[in-house]
Structure formats: structure tokens, C-alpha cells
mmCIF file of C-alpha atoms in Angstrom:
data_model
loop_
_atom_site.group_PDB
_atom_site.id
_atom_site.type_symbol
_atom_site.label_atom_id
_atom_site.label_comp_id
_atom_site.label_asym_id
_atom_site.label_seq_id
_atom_site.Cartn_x
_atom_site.Cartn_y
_atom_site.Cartn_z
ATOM 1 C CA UNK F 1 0.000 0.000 0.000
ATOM 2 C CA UNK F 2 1.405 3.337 -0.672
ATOM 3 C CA UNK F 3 2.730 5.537 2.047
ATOM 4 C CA UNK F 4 -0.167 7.950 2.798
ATOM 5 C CA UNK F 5 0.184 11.703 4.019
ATOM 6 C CA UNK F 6 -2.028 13.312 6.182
ATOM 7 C CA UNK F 7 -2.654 17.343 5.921
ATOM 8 C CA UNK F 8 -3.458 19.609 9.035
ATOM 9 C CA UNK F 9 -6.071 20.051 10.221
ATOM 10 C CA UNK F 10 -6.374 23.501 9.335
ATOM 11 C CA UNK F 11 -5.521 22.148 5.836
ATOM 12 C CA UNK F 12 -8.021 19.757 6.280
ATOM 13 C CA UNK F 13 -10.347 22.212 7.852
ATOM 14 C CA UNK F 14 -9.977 24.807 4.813
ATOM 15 C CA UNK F 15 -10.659 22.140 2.061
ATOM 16 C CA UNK F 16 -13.855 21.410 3.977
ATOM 17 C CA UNK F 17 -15.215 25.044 4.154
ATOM 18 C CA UNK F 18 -14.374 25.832 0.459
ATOM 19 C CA UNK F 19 -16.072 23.261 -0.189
ATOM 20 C CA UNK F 20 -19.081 23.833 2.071
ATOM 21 C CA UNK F 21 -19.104 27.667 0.577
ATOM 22 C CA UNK F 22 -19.103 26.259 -2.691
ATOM 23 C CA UNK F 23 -22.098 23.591 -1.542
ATOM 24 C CA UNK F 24 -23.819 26.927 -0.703
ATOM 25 C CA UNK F 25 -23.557 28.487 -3.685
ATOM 26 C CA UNK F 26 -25.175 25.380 -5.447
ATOM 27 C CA UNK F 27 -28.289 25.999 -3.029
ATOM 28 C CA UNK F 28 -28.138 29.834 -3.885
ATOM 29 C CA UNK F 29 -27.922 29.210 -7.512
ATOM 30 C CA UNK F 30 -30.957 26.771 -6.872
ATOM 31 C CA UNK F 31 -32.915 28.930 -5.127
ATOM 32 C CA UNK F 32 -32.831 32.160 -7.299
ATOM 33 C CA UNK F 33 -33.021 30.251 -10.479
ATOM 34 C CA UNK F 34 -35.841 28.131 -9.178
ATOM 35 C CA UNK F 35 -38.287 29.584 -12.062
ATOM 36 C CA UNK F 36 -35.317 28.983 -15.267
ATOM 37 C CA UNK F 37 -34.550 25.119 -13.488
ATOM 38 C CA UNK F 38 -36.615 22.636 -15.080
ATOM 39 C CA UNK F 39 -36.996 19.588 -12.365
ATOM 40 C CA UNK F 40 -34.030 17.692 -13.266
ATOM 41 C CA UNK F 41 -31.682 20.363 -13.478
ATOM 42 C CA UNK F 42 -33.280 21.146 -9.960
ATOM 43 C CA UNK F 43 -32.954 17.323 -8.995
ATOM 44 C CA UNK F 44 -29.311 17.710 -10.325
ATOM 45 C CA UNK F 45 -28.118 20.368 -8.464
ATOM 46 C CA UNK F 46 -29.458 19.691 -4.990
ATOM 47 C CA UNK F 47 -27.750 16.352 -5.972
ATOM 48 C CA UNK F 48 -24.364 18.235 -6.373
ATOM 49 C CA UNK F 49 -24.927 20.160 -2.950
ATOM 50 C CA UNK F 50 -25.993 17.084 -0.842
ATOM 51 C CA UNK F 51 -22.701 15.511 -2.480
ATOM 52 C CA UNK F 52 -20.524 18.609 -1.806
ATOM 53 C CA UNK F 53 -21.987 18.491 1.890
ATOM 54 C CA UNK F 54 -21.427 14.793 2.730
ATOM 55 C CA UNK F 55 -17.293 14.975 1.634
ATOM 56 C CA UNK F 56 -17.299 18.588 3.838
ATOM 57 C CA UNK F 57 -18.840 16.121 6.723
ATOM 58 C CA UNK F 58 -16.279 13.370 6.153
ATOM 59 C CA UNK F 59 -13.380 15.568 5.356
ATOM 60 C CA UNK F 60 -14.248 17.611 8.741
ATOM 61 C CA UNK F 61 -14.451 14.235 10.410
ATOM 62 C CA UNK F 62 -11.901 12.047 9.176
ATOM 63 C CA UNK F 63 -9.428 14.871 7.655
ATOM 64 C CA UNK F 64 -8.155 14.177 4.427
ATOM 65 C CA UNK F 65 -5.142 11.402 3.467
ATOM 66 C CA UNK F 66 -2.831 11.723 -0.096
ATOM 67 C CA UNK F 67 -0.823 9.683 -1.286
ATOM 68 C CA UNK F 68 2.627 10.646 -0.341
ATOM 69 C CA UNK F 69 3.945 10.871 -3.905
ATOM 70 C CA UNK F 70 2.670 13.668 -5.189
ATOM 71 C CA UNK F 71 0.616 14.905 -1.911
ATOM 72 C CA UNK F 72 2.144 18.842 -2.385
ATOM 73 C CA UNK F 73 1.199 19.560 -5.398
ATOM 74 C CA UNK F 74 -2.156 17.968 -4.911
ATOM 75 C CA UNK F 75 -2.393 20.015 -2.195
ATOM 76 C CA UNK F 76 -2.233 23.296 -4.345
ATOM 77 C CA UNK F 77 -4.398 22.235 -6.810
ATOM 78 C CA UNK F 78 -7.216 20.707 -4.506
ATOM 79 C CA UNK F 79 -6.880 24.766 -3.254
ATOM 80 C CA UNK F 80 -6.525 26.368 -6.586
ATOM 81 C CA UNK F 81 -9.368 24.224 -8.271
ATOM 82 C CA UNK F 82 -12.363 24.488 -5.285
ATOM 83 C CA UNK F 83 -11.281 28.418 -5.700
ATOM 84 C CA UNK F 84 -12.047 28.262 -9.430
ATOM 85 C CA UNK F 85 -15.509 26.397 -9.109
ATOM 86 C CA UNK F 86 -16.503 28.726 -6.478
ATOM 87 C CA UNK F 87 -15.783 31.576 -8.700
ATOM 88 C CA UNK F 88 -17.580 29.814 -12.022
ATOM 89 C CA UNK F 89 -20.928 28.994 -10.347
ATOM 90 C CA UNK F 90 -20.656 32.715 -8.818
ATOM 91 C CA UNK F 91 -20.161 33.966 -12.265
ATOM 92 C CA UNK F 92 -21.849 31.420 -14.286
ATOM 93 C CA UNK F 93 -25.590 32.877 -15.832
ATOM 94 C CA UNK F 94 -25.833 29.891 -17.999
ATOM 95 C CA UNK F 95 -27.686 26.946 -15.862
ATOM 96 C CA UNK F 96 -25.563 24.310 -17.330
ATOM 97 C CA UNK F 97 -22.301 25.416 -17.305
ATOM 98 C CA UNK F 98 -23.209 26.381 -13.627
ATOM 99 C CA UNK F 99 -24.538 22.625 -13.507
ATOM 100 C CA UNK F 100 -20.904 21.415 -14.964
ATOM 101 C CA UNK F 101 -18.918 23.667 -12.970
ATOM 102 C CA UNK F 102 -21.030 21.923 -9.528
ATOM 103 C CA UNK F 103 -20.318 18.438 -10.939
ATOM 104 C CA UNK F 104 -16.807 19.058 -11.351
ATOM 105 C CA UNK F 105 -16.524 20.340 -7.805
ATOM 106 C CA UNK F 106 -17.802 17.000 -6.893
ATOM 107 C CA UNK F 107 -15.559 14.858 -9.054
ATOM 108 C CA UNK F 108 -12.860 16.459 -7.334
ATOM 109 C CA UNK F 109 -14.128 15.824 -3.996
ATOM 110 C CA UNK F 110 -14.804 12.435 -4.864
ATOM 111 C CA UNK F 111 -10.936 12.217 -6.319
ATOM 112 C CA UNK F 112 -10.086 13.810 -3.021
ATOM 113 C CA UNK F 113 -11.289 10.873 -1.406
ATOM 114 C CA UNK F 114 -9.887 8.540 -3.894
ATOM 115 C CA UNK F 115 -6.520 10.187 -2.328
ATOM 116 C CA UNK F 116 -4.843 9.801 -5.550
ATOM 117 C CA UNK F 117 -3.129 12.844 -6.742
ATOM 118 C CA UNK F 118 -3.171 12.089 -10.281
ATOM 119 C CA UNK F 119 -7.015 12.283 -9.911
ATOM 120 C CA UNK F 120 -6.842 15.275 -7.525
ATOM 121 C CA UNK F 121 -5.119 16.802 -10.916
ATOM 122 C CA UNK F 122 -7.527 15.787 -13.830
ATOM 123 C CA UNK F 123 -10.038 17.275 -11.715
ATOM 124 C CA UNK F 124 -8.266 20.435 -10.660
ATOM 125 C CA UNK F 125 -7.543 21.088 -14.273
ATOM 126 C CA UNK F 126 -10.887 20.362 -15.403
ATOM 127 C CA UNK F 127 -11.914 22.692 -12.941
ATOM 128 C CA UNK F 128 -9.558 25.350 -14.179
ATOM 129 C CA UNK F 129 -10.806 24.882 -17.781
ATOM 130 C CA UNK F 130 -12.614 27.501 -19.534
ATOM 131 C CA UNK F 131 -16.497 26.765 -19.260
ATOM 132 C CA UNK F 132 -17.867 26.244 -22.159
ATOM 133 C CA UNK F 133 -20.790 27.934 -24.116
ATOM 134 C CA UNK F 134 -23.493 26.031 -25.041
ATOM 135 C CA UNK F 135 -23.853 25.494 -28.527
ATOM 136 C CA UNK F 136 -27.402 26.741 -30.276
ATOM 137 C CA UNK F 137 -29.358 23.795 -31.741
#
């Protein structure tokens, strides 16, 4: 089994609330779109948040573990990338690349858990990527 490294718990602490400001922004974006959502996209997004609020539980609980190769870097991007999402679904006025920008939040939480920092880094960088604009069809 791979060495594992454990951040602070401030580190782990700071993860969590990102994330839980993030979950909020999910419920805001829920709640002042309700009219625009149609039910799935509602469904969809208090999916996201009750995702977003379980790993905030369990990272507040347990902390979080890396693997030790790599654990730094992840570190930085687990930072970089919940900073990003926050800032896309604060930004976003298109539902579903506010919808995208929630799911990718929770693939990273989700790789967070994996404690793999090769995932930790697909999903920072997907997070970092340029939303994109729905095409008209």
C-alpha cells in the first residue's frame, strides 16, 4: 500500500469550508433560479450540494489522506481548483455550465477521497478549464 500523508487540520479544515461555501452556492444558484430550473436540473443540483456536503462532513471528520507521492502539489491544486468552481458557479448565468462547474466540484471531492493525486489533478484542471458555451441547436 502506498505511504499515505495526512494534511493539518487547518488544511483539512480549509478544504472542507471551500467546499461547504461552494455547496452553498449550489443551493443559492438553486434557489434564485428556481423559475429557469426545469426539475431535473433542480434534482441535479441539490444532488451536487448534498454531495458537496457529505465529503465537507467526512473531510471535517476524518481529515483528508494523499498519497505521499505527489501529496504537495495535490495540495495546491485541490486549493486552486475548489477556488475556481466557487468563482464559475458565482459567475456562471448559464444553468448548465453552472450545472458542470457543480459536478466538477464534486468529481474532485470524490478524487479527493480517492486520495490519488493524479485524480486530484484531472479534476483540478478540469476545474480550471474555460467553461464552455453552449452550442445553439
Amino acid at each position: 500500500m502506498a505511504q499515505l500523508t495526512e494534511l493539518t487540520k487547518d488544511q483539512s479544515y480549509a478544504i472542507a469550508d471551500s467546499l461547504a461555501q461552494a455547496s452553498n452556492l449550489v443551493l443559492e444558484l438553486r434557489i434564485r433560479e428556481r423559475e429557469a430550473l426545469t426539475p431535473d436540473e433542480r434534482a441535479l443540483l441539490e444532488q451536487y450540494e448534498d454531495h458537496l456536503d457529505q465529503m465537507v462532513a467526512l473531510f471535517r471528520a476524518y481529515g483528508i489522506y494523499l498519497t505521499a507521492a505527489g501529496a504537495e502539489q495535490a495540495r495546491g491544486d485541490i486549493e486552486g481548483a475548489i477556488a475556481k468552481g466557487k468563482l464559475q458557479l458565482k459567475r456562471i448565468a448559464d444553468i448548465k455550465a453552472a450545472i458542470v462547474a457543480a459536478a466538477r466540484l464534486v468529481d474532485l471531492g470524490a478524487a479527493i477521497l480517492s486520495r490519488d493525486p493524479f485524480a486530484i489533478g484531472e479534476a483540478a484542471a478540469s476545474l480550471r478549464a474555460k467553461p464552455k458555451k453552449d452550442v445553439p441547436g
